[in-house]
CSV table of N, CA and C and ligand atoms in Angstrom, one decimal:
chain,number,residue,atom,x,y,z
A,27,MET,N,-20.1,82.6,62.2
A,27,MET,CA,-21.2,83.4,63.1
A,27,MET,C,-21.1,85.0,63.5
A,28,THR,N,-22.1,85.8,63.2
A,28,THR,CA,-22.2,87.0,63.6
A,28,THR,C,-22.9,87.2,64.8
A,29,SER,N,-22.1,86.7,66.1
A,29,SER,CA,-22.7,87.0,67.4
A,29,SER,C,-22.2,88.0,68.1
A,30,ARG,N,-23.2,88.5,68.8
A,30,ARG,CA,-22.7,89.8,69.8
A,30,ARG,C,-22.7,89.3,71.2
A,31,ASP,N,-22.1,90.2,72.1
A,31,ASP,CA,-22.1,89.8,73.6
A,31,ASP,C,-23.3,89.9,74.2
A,32,ILE,N,-23.3,89.3,75.5
A,32,ILE,CA,-24.2,89.1,76.3
A,32,ILE,C,-24.3,90.8,77.1
A,33,GLU,N,-25.4,91.3,77.0
A,33,GLU,CA,-25.5,92.6,77.2
A,33,GLU,C,-26.7,93.1,78.3
A,34,SER,N,-27.9,92.2,78.5
A,34,SER,CA,-28.9,92.5,79.3
A,34,SER,C,-29.3,91.1,79.9
A,35,ARG,N,-30.3,91.4,80.7
A,35,ARG,CA,-30.9,90.1,81.2
A,35,ARG,C,-31.6,89.6,80.6
A,36,ALA,N,-32.3,90.0,79.5
A,36,ALA,CA,-33.0,89.2,78.5
A,36,ALA,C,-32.0,88.3,77.7
A,37,ASP,N,-30.6,88.6,77.5
A,37,ASP,CA,-29.8,87.7,77.0
A,37,ASP,C,-29.5,86.7,78.0
A,38,CYS,N,-29.4,87.0,79.1
A,38,CYS,CA,-28.8,86.0,80.2
A,38,CYS,C,-30.2,84.9,80.3
A,39,GLU,N,-31.3,85.3,80.0
A,39,GLU,CA,-32.8,84.4,80.2
A,39,GLU,C,-32.3,83.6,79.0
A,40,ARG,N,-32.0,84.2,78.1
A,40,ARG,CA,-32.0,83.4,76.6
A,40,ARG,C,-31.1,82.4,76.7
A,41,LEU,N,-29.9,82.5,77.2
A,41,LEU,CA,-28.9,81.4,77.3
A,41,LEU,C,-29.2,80.4,78.3
A,42,VAL,N,-29.7,80.8,79.4
A,42,VAL,CA,-30.3,79.8,80.3
A,42,VAL,C,-31.4,78.8,79.8
A,43,ARG,N,-32.3,79.7,79.1
A,43,ARG,CA,-33.4,78.7,78.7
A,43,ARG,C,-32.6,77.8,77.5
A,44,SER,N,-31.9,78.2,76.7
A,44,SER,CA,-31.2,77.5,75.7
A,44,SER,C,-30.6,76.6,76.4
A,45,PHE,N,-29.8,76.9,77.2
A,45,PHE,CA,-29.0,75.5,78.0
A,45,PHE,C,-29.8,74.4,78.5
A,46,TYR,N,-31.0,74.8,79.2
A,46,TYR,CA,-31.8,73.9,80.0
A,46,TYR,C,-32.5,73.0,78.7
A,47,GLY,N,-32.7,73.8,77.5
A,47,GLY,CA,-33.4,73.1,76.5
A,47,GLY,C,-32.6,71.8,76.2
A,48,ARG,N,-31.4,72.2,76.1
A,48,ARG,CA,-30.3,70.8,75.9
A,48,ARG,C,-30.0,69.9,77.1
A,49,ALA,N,-30.0,70.7,78.1
A,49,ALA,CA,-29.5,69.9,79.4
A,49,ALA,C,-30.8,68.7,79.8
A,50,LEU,N,-31.7,69.3,79.6
A,50,LEU,CA,-32.9,68.3,80.2
A,50,LEU,C,-33.1,67.0,79.4
A,51,GLU,N,-32.8,67.3,78.1
A,51,GLU,CA,-32.7,66.1,77.1
A,51,GLU,C,-31.6,65.3,77.1
A,52,ASP,N,-30.5,65.6,77.9
A,52,ASP,CA,-29.2,65.1,77.5
A,52,ASP,C,-29.1,63.9,78.3
A,53,PRO,N,-28.5,62.8,77.5
A,53,PRO,CA,-28.5,61.3,77.7
A,53,PRO,C,-27.4,61.3,79.1
A,54,ILE,N,-26.6,62.2,79.4
A,54,ILE,CA,-25.7,61.8,80.5
A,54,ILE,C,-26.2,62.5,81.7
A,55,ILE,N,-26.6,64.0,81.7
A,55,ILE,CA,-27.3,64.6,83.0
A,55,ILE,C,-28.6,64.8,82.8
A,56,GLY,N,-29.5,64.9,81.9
A,56,GLY,CA,-30.8,65.2,81.8
A,56,GLY,C,-31.8,64.6,82.7
A,57,PHE,N,-31.5,63.0,83.3
A,57,PHE,CA,-31.9,62.6,84.2
A,57,PHE,C,-31.9,63.1,85.5
A,58,LEU,N,-30.8,63.9,85.9
A,58,LEU,CA,-30.6,64.7,87.2
A,58,LEU,C,-31.6,65.7,87.4
A,59,PHE,N,-32.0,66.3,86.2
A,59,PHE,CA,-32.9,67.5,86.5
A,59,PHE,C,-34.3,67.0,86.5
A,60,VAL,N,-34.5,66.2,85.5
A,60,VAL,CA,-36.1,65.6,85.0
A,60,VAL,C,-36.4,64.6,86.2
A,61,ASP,N,-35.7,63.4,86.4
A,61,ASP,CA,-36.1,62.5,87.3
A,61,ASP,C,-35.8,62.5,88.8
A,62,VAL,N,-34.5,63.2,89.2
A,62,VAL,CA,-34.0,63.0,90.5
A,62,VAL,C,-34.4,64.5,91.2
A,63,ALA,N,-34.1,65.5,90.4
A,63,ALA,CA,-34.4,66.9,91.1
A,63,ALA,C,-35.9,67.3,90.6
A,64,LYS,N,-36.6,66.6,89.8
A,64,LYS,CA,-37.9,67.0,89.3
A,64,LYS,C,-38.1,68.6,89.3
A,65,LEU,N,-37.0,69.0,88.3
A,65,LEU,CA,-37.2,70.6,88.1
A,65,LEU,C,-38.1,71.2,87.7
A,66,ASP,N,-38.6,72.3,88.4
A,66,ASP,CA,-39.6,73.0,88.1
A,66,ASP,C,-38.9,74.4,87.2
A,67,LEU,N,-38.8,74.1,85.8
A,67,LEU,CA,-38.1,75.0,85.0
A,67,LEU,C,-38.6,76.4,85.3
A,68,GLU,N,-39.8,76.5,85.3
A,68,GLU,CA,-40.2,78.0,85.2
A,68,GLU,C,-40.1,78.9,86.5
A,69,ALA,N,-39.9,78.0,87.6
A,69,ALA,CA,-39.3,78.7,88.9
A,69,ALA,C,-37.8,78.8,89.0
A,70,HIS,N,-37.3,77.7,88.3
A,70,HIS,CA,-35.8,77.9,88.3
A,70,HIS,C,-35.3,79.0,87.2
A,71,VAL,N,-35.8,79.2,86.0
A,71,VAL,CA,-35.1,80.2,85.0
A,71,VAL,C,-34.8,81.7,85.9
A,72,PRO,N,-36.0,82.1,86.6
A,72,PRO,CA,-35.5,83.5,86.9
A,72,PRO,C,-34.2,83.4,88.0
A,73,ARG,N,-34.3,82.4,88.9
A,73,ARG,CA,-33.0,82.4,89.9
A,73,ARG,C,-31.7,82.2,89.1
A,74,ILE,N,-31.7,81.4,88.2
A,74,ILE,CA,-30.4,81.0,87.5
A,74,ILE,C,-30.0,82.2,86.7
A,75,THR,N,-31.3,83.0,86.0
A,75,THR,CA,-31.1,84.1,85.3
A,75,THR,C,-30.3,85.2,86.0
A,76,SER,N,-30.7,85.2,87.3
A,76,SER,CA,-30.0,86.4,88.3
A,76,SER,C,-28.8,86.0,88.5
A,77,PHE,N,-28.5,84.6,88.8
A,77,PHE,CA,-27.0,84.0,88.7
A,77,PHE,C,-26.3,84.8,88.0
A,78,TRP,N,-26.5,84.5,86.8
A,78,TRP,CA,-25.7,85.0,85.7
A,78,TRP,C,-25.6,86.5,85.3
A,79,GLU,N,-26.9,87.2,85.7
A,79,GLU,CA,-27.1,88.6,85.6
A,79,GLU,C,-26.0,89.2,86.6
A,80,THR,N,-25.9,88.7,87.7
A,80,THR,CA,-25.0,89.0,88.6
A,80,THR,C,-23.7,89.1,88.3
A,81,ILE,N,-23.3,87.9,87.8
A,81,ILE,CA,-21.7,87.6,87.6
A,81,ILE,C,-21.2,88.4,86.2
A,82,LEU,N,-22.3,88.4,85.3
A,82,LEU,CA,-21.7,89.0,84.1
A,82,LEU,C,-22.0,90.3,83.8
A,83,LEU,N,-23.1,90.9,84.6
A,83,LEU,CA,-23.5,92.4,84.4
A,83,LEU,C,-23.6,93.1,85.7
A,84,GLY,N,-23.2,92.6,86.7
A,84,GLY,CA,-22.9,93.4,88.0
A,84,GLY,C,-24.2,93.4,88.6
A,85,ALA,N,-25.3,92.5,88.3
A,85,ALA,CA,-26.8,93.3,88.7
A,85,ALA,C,-27.0,92.9,90.6
A,86,GLN,N,-26.3,92.4,90.9
A,86,GLN,CA,-26.7,91.9,92.5
A,86,GLN,C,-28.0,91.4,92.6
A,87,SER,N,-28.6,90.7,91.8
A,87,SER,CA,-29.9,90.3,91.6
A,87,SER,C,-29.9,88.9,92.1
A,88,TYR,N,-28.9,88.3,92.5
A,88,TYR,CA,-29.0,86.7,92.8
A,88,TYR,C,-28.3,86.7,94.6
A,89,GLY,N,-29.0,86.0,95.3
A,89,GLY,CA,-28.8,86.0,96.7
A,89,GLY,C,-27.6,85.0,97.2
A,90,GLY,N,-27.0,84.3,96.3
A,90,GLY,CA,-26.3,83.5,96.8
A,90,GLY,C,-26.8,82.1,97.1
A,91,GLY,N,-26.0,81.4,97.8
A,91,GLY,CA,-26.4,79.7,98.0
A,91,GLY,C,-26.5,79.0,97.1
A,92,ALA,N,-25.8,79.1,96.0
A,92,ALA,CA,-25.8,78.3,94.8
A,92,ALA,C,-25.2,76.7,95.1
A,93,PHE,N,-24.5,76.6,96.1
A,93,PHE,CA,-23.9,75.2,96.2
A,93,PHE,C,-25.0,74.2,96.8
A,94,ARG,N,-25.8,74.7,97.9
A,94,ARG,CA,-26.7,73.7,98.5
A,94,ARG,C,-27.5,73.1,97.8
A,95,PRO,N,-28.3,73.2,96.7
A,95,PRO,CA,-29.2,72.3,95.8
A,95,PRO,C,-28.3,71.2,95.3
A,96,HIS,N,-27.1,71.5,95.1
A,96,HIS,CA,-26.2,70.5,94.5
A,96,HIS,C,-25.7,69.5,95.4
A,97,ALA,N,-25.7,69.8,96.7
A,97,ALA,CA,-25.4,69.0,97.9
A,97,ALA,C,-26.6,68.0,97.9
A,98,LEU,N,-27.6,68.4,97.9
A,98,LEU,CA,-29.1,67.8,98.1
A,98,LEU,C,-29.1,66.6,96.9
A,99,LEU,N,-28.9,67.1,96.0
A,99,LEU,CA,-28.9,66.3,94.6
A,99,LEU,C,-27.9,65.3,94.8
A,100,HIS,N,-26.7,65.5,95.3
A,100,HIS,CA,-25.5,64.4,95.5
A,100,HIS,C,-25.6,63.5,96.2
A,101,GLN,N,-26.7,63.9,97.5
A,101,GLN,CA,-27.3,62.7,98.4
A,101,GLN,C,-28.0,61.8,97.8
A,102,LYS,N,-28.6,62.1,96.8
A,102,LYS,CA,-29.5,61.2,95.9
A,102,LYS,C,-28.9,60.3,94.9
A,103,VAL,N,-28.1,61.1,94.2
A,103,VAL,CA,-27.3,60.4,93.2
A,103,VAL,C,-25.8,61.1,93.3
A,104,PRO,N,-24.8,60.4,93.3
A,104,PRO,CA,-23.4,61.0,93.5
A,104,PRO,C,-23.2,61.9,92.1
A,105,LEU,N,-22.8,63.1,92.4
A,105,LEU,CA,-22.5,63.9,91.1
A,105,LEU,C,-21.0,63.7,90.6
A,106,ARG,N,-20.6,63.4,89.8
A,106,ARG,CA,-19.2,62.6,89.4
A,106,ARG,C,-18.7,63.9,88.5
A,107,ARG,N,-17.3,63.9,88.1
A,107,ARG,CA,-16.7,64.6,87.4
A,107,ARG,C,-17.1,64.7,85.9
A,108,ALA,N,-17.6,63.5,85.6
A,108,ALA,CA,-18.4,63.3,84.1
A,108,ALA,C,-19.6,64.2,84.1
A,109,HIS,N,-20.4,64.2,85.2
A,109,HIS,CA,-21.5,65.0,85.0
A,109,HIS,C,-21.2,66.4,84.9
A,110,PHE,N,-20.2,67.0,85.6
A,110,PHE,CA,-19.7,68.3,85.6
A,110,PHE,C,-19.2,68.7,84.3
A,111,ASP,N,-18.3,67.8,83.7
A,111,ASP,CA,-17.7,67.9,82.5
A,111,ASP,C,-18.6,67.9,81.2
A,112,ARG,N,-19.9,67.3,81.5
A,112,ARG,CA,-21.0,67.4,80.5
A,112,ARG,C,-21.8,68.5,80.7
A,113,TRP,N,-22.0,68.9,81.9
A,113,TRP,CA,-22.6,70.1,82.0
A,113,TRP,C,-21.8,71.4,81.4
A,114,LEU,N,-20.5,71.4,81.7
A,114,LEU,CA,-19.8,72.4,81.2
A,114,LEU,C,-19.6,72.4,79.5
A,115,THR,N,-19.6,71.1,78.9
A,115,THR,CA,-19.5,70.8,77.5
A,115,THR,C,-21.1,71.6,76.9
A,116,LEU,N,-21.9,71.5,77.7
A,116,LEU,CA,-23.4,71.9,77.0
A,116,LEU,C,-23.4,73.3,77.2
A,117,TRP,N,-22.7,74.0,78.3
A,117,TRP,CA,-23.0,75.3,78.6
A,117,TRP,C,-21.8,76.2,77.6
A,118,THR,N,-20.8,75.7,77.4
A,118,THR,CA,-19.8,76.1,76.4
A,118,THR,C,-20.5,76.1,75.1
A,119,GLU,N,-21.1,75.1,74.7
A,119,GLU,CA,-21.9,75.1,73.4
A,119,GLU,C,-22.7,76.0,73.2
A,120,THR,N,-23.5,76.2,74.3
A,120,THR,CA,-24.9,77.1,74.3
A,120,THR,C,-24.4,78.6,73.9
A,121,VAL,N,-23.1,78.7,75.0
A,121,VAL,CA,-22.7,80.2,75.0
A,121,VAL,C,-22.1,80.4,73.7
A,122,ASP,N,-21.4,79.7,73.0
A,122,ASP,CA,-20.7,79.9,71.9
A,122,ASP,C,-21.5,80.2,70.7
A,123,GLU,N,-22.7,79.3,70.5
A,123,GLU,CA,-23.7,79.4,69.6
A,123,GLU,C,-24.4,80.9,69.5
A,124,LEU,N,-24.8,81.3,70.9
A,124,LEU,CA,-25.5,82.5,70.8
A,124,LEU,C,-24.7,83.7,71.0
A,125,PHE,N,-23.7,83.8,71.4
A,125,PHE,CA,-22.8,85.0,71.7
A,125,PHE,C,-21.3,84.8,71.5
A,126,ALA,N,-20.9,86.1,71.5
A,126,ALA,CA,-19.3,86.1,71.4
A,126,ALA,C,-18.9,87.6,72.1
A,127,GLY,N,-17.8,87.5,72.7
A,127,GLY,CA,-17.3,88.7,73.3
A,127,GLY,C,-16.9,88.4,74.6
A,128,GLU,N,-16.3,89.3,75.5
A,128,GLU,CA,-15.8,89.3,76.8
A,128,GLU,C,-16.7,88.6,77.9
A,129,ARG,N,-17.8,89.0,77.8
A,129,ARG,CA,-18.8,88.3,78.9
A,129,ARG,C,-19.1,87.0,78.5
A,130,ALA,N,-19.2,86.7,77.3
A,130,ALA,CA,-19.4,85.3,76.7
A,130,ALA,C,-18.2,84.5,77.2
A,131,GLU,N,-17.2,85.0,77.3
A,131,GLU,CA,-15.8,84.2,77.6
A,131,GLU,C,-15.9,84.2,79.0
A,132,LEU,N,-16.3,85.1,79.8
A,132,LEU,CA,-16.5,85.3,81.3
A,132,LEU,C,-17.5,84.0,81.8
A,133,ALA,N,-18.6,84.0,80.9
A,133,ALA,CA,-19.6,83.1,81.3
A,133,ALA,C,-19.0,81.7,81.3
A,134,LYS,N,-18.0,81.5,80.2
A,134,LYS,CA,-17.6,80.0,80.2
A,134,LYS,C,-16.6,80.1,81.4
A,135,ALA,N,-15.6,80.6,81.6
A,135,ALA,CA,-14.8,80.7,82.7
A,135,ALA,C,-15.2,80.6,84.2
A,136,HIS,N,-16.3,81.3,84.3
A,136,HIS,CA,-17.0,81.3,85.9
A,136,HIS,C,-17.6,79.9,85.8
A,137,ALA,N,-18.0,79.3,84.7
A,137,ALA,CA,-18.8,78.2,85.0
A,137,ALA,C,-17.6,77.1,85.4
A,138,THR,N,-16.5,77.2,84.6
A,138,THR,CA,-15.5,76.3,84.9
A,138,THR,C,-15.0,76.2,86.2
A,139,ARG,N,-15.0,77.6,86.9
A,139,ARG,CA,-14.4,77.7,88.1
A,139,ARG,C,-15.3,77.0,89.2
A,140,VAL,N,-16.9,77.4,89.0
A,140,VAL,CA,-17.8,77.3,90.0
A,140,VAL,C,-18.0,75.4,89.6
A,141,ALA,N,-18.0,74.9,88.7
A,141,ALA,CA,-18.1,73.7,88.7
A,141,ALA,C,-17.0,72.8,89.2
A,142,ALA,N,-16.0,73.2,89.2
A,142,ALA,CA,-14.5,72.7,89.8
A,142,ALA,C,-14.8,72.8,91.2
A,143,ALA,N,-15.3,74.1,91.9
A,143,ALA,CA,-15.2,74.3,93.3
A,143,ALA,C,-16.5,73.5,93.9
A,144,PHE,N,-17.8,73.3,93.0
A,144,PHE,CA,-18.7,72.4,93.6
A,144,PHE,C,-18.3,70.8,93.7
A,145,HIS,N,-17.5,70.5,92.6
A,145,HIS,CA,-17.2,69.1,92.5
A,145,HIS,C,-16.0,68.9,93.9
A,146,GLN,N,-15.2,69.8,93.8
A,146,GLN,CA,-14.2,69.7,95.0
A,146,GLN,C,-14.9,69.7,96.3
A,147,ARG,N,-15.8,70.6,96.6
A,147,ARG,CA,-16.7,70.5,97.7
A,147,ARG,C,-17.5,69.2,98.0
A,148,LEU,N,-18.2,68.7,97.0
A,148,LEU,CA,-18.9,67.3,97.4
A,148,LEU,C,-18.2,66.3,97.7
A,149,GLN,N,-16.7,66.3,97.5
A,149,GLN,CA,-15.8,65.2,97.9
A,149,GLN,C,-15.7,65.2,99.4
A,150,GLY,N,-16.1,66.4,100.2
A,150,GLY,CA,-16.2,66.4,101.4
A,150,GLY,C,-17.2,65.6,102.1
A,151,PHE,N,-18.3,65.1,101.4
A,151,PHE,CA,-19.3,64.3,101.7
A,151,PHE,C,-19.6,63.2,100.8
A,152,GLU,N,-18.5,62.5,100.3
A,152,GLU,CA,-18.5,61.4,99.1
A,152,GLU,C,-18.9,60.4,99.7
A,153,PRO,N,-19.8,59.5,99.0
A,153,PRO,CA,-20.2,58.0,99.6
A,153,PRO,C,-18.6,57.4,99.4
A,154,GLU,N,-18.4,56.4,100.1
A,154,GLU,CA,-17.0,55.9,99.9
A,154,GLU,C,-17.1,55.0,98.5
A,155,ALA,N,-16.0,55.3,97.7
A,155,ALA,CA,-15.8,54.4,96.5
A,155,ALA,C,-14.7,53.1,96.7
A,156,ALA,N,-15.4,52.0,96.7
A,156,ALA,CA,-14.6,50.9,96.7
A,156,ALA,C,-13.7,50.6,95.5
A,157,PRO,N,-12.5,49.9,95.6
A,157,PRO,CA,-11.8,49.5,94.5
A,157,PRO,C,-12.6,49.0,93.4
A,158,GLY,N,-12.3,49.3,92.1
A,158,GLY,CA,-12.9,48.9,91.0
A,158,GLY,C,-14.2,49.6,90.6
A,159,GLY,N,-14.3,50.6,91.4
A,159,GLY,CA,-15.7,51.7,91.2
A,159,GLY,C,-16.9,51.1,91.5
A,160,VAL,N,-17.0,50.4,92.5
A,160,VAL,CA,-18.0,49.8,93.2
A,160,VAL,C,-18.2,50.7,94.1
A,161,VAL,N,-19.4,51.4,94.1
A,161,VAL,CA,-19.8,52.4,95.1
A,161,VAL,C,-20.6,51.7,96.6
A,162,VAL,N,-20.0,52.0,97.6
A,162,VAL,CA,-20.5,51.6,98.5
A,162,VAL,C,-21.6,52.6,99.5
A,163,VAL,N,-22.8,52.2,99.7
A,163,VAL,CA,-23.5,53.7,100.2
A,163,VAL,C,-23.4,53.7,101.7
A,164,THR,N,-22.3,54.5,102.2
A,164,THR,CA,-22.3,54.8,103.7
A,164,THR,C,-22.2,56.2,103.3
A,165,ARG,N,-23.0,57.2,103.9
A,165,ARG,CA,-22.8,58.4,103.7
A,165,ARG,C,-22.8,59.2,104.9
A,166,ARG,N,-21.6,60.2,104.8
A,166,ARG,CA,-21.5,61.2,106.0
A,166,ARG,C,-22.5,62.3,105.8
A,167,ARG,N,-22.8,62.7,107.0
A,167,ARG,CA,-23.7,64.0,107.0
A,167,ARG,C,-23.1,65.2,106.4
A,168,PRO,N,-23.4,66.1,105.7
A,168,PRO,CA,-22.8,67.2,105.0
A,168,PRO,C,-22.3,68.4,106.2
B,206,LIG,C1,-17.2,90.3,88.6
B,206,LIG,C2,-16.4,89.2,89.2
B,206,LIG,C3,-17.5,88.0,90.0
B,206,LIG,C4,-18.4,88.0,90.4
B,206,LIG,C5,-19.5,89.1,90.2
B,206,LIG,C6,-19.0,86.7,90.7
B,206,LIG,C7,-19.9,86.1,91.4
B,206,LIG,C8,-20.2,84.8,91.8
B,206,LIG,C9,-21.4,84.4,92.3
B,206,LIG,C10,-22.6,85.2,92.5
B,206,LIG,C11,-20.9,83.2,92.9
B,206,LIG,C12,-22.2,82.4,93.6
B,206,LIG,C13,-22.0,82.5,95.1
B,206,LIG,C14,-23.1,81.8,96.0
B,206,LIG,O1,-24.0,81.2,95.5
B,206,LIG,O2,-22.8,81.7,97.3
B,206,LIG,C15,-19.8,82.9,92.6
B,206,LIG,C16,-19.4,81.6,92.9
B,206,LIG,C17,-17.9,81.4,92.4
B,206,LIG,N1,-17.0,82.2,92.3
B,206,LIG,FE1,-17.5,84.0,91.4
B,206,LIG,N2,-17.8,85.8,90.7
B,206,LIG,C18,-16.7,86.8,90.1
B,206,LIG,C19,-15.2,86.4,89.8
B,206,LIG,C20,-14.7,85.1,90.2
B,206,LIG,C21,-13.3,85.0,90.1
B,206,LIG,C22,-12.4,86.0,89.5
B,206,LIG,C23,-13.1,83.7,90.5
B,206,LIG,C24,-11.9,82.9,90.6
B,206,LIG,C25,-10.6,83.2,90.0
B,206,LIG,C26,-14.2,83.3,91.1
B,206,LIG,C27,-14.7,81.8,91.5
B,206,LIG,C28,-15.8,81.5,91.9
B,206,LIG,C29,-15.9,80.2,92.5
B,206,LIG,C30,-14.9,78.8,92.7
B,206,LIG,C31,-17.3,80.0,92.9
B,206,LIG,C32,-18.1,78.7,93.6
B,206,LIG,C33,-18.1,78.8,95.0
B,206,LIG,C34,-18.6,77.9,95.7
B,206,LIG,O3,-18.0,76.8,96.0
B,206,LIG,O4,-19.6,78.1,95.9
B,206,LIG,N3,-15.2,84.1,90.7
B,206,LIG,N4,-19.4,83.8,92.1
B,207,LIG,C1,-23.5,68.2,87.3
B,207,LIG,C2,-23.7,69.1,87.0
B,207,LIG,C3,-24.8,69.9,87.4
B,207,LIG,C4,-26.4,69.4,88.0
B,207,LIG,C5,-26.8,67.9,87.7
B,207,LIG,C6,-27.0,70.5,88.4
B,207,LIG,C7,-28.2,70.7,89.1
B,207,LIG,C8,-29.0,71.6,89.6
B,207,LIG,C9,-30.2,71.3,90.0
B,207,LIG,C10,-31.0,70.1,90.1
B,207,LIG,C11,-30.7,72.5,90.8
B,207,LIG,C12,-31.8,72.8,91.6
B,207,LIG,C13,-32.9,73.3,90.8
B,207,LIG,C14,-34.2,73.7,91.7
B,207,LIG,O1,-34.7,72.4,91.9
B,207,LIG,O2,-34.4,74.8,92.1
B,207,LIG,C15,-29.6,73.6,90.5
B,207,LIG,C16,-29.4,74.9,90.8
B,207,LIG,C17,-28.7,75.8,90.7
B,207,LIG,N1,-27.4,75.4,89.6
B,207,LIG,FE1,-26.8,73.5,89.1
B,207,LIG,N2,-26.2,71.7,88.5
B,207,LIG,C18,-24.9,71.5,87.8
B,207,LIG,C19,-24.0,72.4,87.8
B,207,LIG,C20,-24.0,73.8,88.0
B,207,LIG,C21,-22.9,74.4,87.7
B,207,LIG,C22,-21.6,74.2,87.1
B,207,LIG,C23,-23.3,75.7,88.2
B,207,LIG,C24,-22.7,77.4,87.8
B,207,LIG,C25,-21.9,77.5,87.0
B,207,LIG,C26,-24.5,75.8,88.3
B,207,LIG,C27,-25.5,76.6,89.0
B,207,LIG,C28,-26.9,76.5,89.7
B,207,LIG,C29,-27.5,77.5,90.2
B,207,LIG,C30,-26.9,79.1,90.4
B,207,LIG,C31,-28.5,77.2,90.8
B,207,LIG,C32,-29.6,77.7,91.7
B,207,LIG,C33,-29.4,77.9,93.0
B,207,LIG,C34,-30.5,78.8,93.6
B,207,LIG,O3,-31.7,78.2,93.8
B,207,LIG,O4,-30.1,79.7,94.3
B,207,LIG,N3,-25.1,74.4,88.5
B,207,LIG,N4,-28.6,72.9,89.7
């Protein structure tokens, strides 16, 4: 592969669109975007592009508050480690297919940190899991 590094907002957008091309059709996490969140991709792409532009290119175009939509999603369908692992696998594959370099590495590393942090924070208002993996639906308020 003769890939170059992530250099511009257009590169961030290409990465994001390519990722969602896979994520929305994915057998493990696709339904979370399509059926549960009913994601409006055209509204979402500029925000998530700004998120990555801020992290990778220092743009300060993202206003923050990334955790909240995941907490809302988690209220509807509990987000498990397996969902985050799948998200990270698709993200890593997409980054590696399109780009190579320091920023590409940072894109993968930061996603791994954020996924771990989100998963950790969601444990704070986790539905009780009974022994044997049966989920009892009693929810604490966030
Ligand atoms: C150039 C350096 C960095 C930039 C510009 C950056 C940027 C950001 C941004 C914009 C967010 C989203 C914040 C929000 O939505 O409120 C975020 C989240 C996060 N970052 Fe970074 N980051 C950087 C370096 C790091 C480093 C070095 C670490 C850890 C070693 C890290 C760990 C995290 C974690 C754990 C979160 C998720 C926090 C949460 O639970 O909401 N970041 N970062
Ligand atoms: C199980 C894994 C994940 C699922 C199912 C998921 C799903 C979603 C959904 C449904 C939204 C809301 C879209 C909308 O309606 O506007 C969203 C927003 C977002 N997600 Fe995720 N996500 C996951 C993991 C992550 C990770 C690991 C990151 C960061 C590395 C991330 C970053 C973001 C950001 C920045 C937003 C935009 C928040 C805003 O509007 O400012 N997500 N995600």
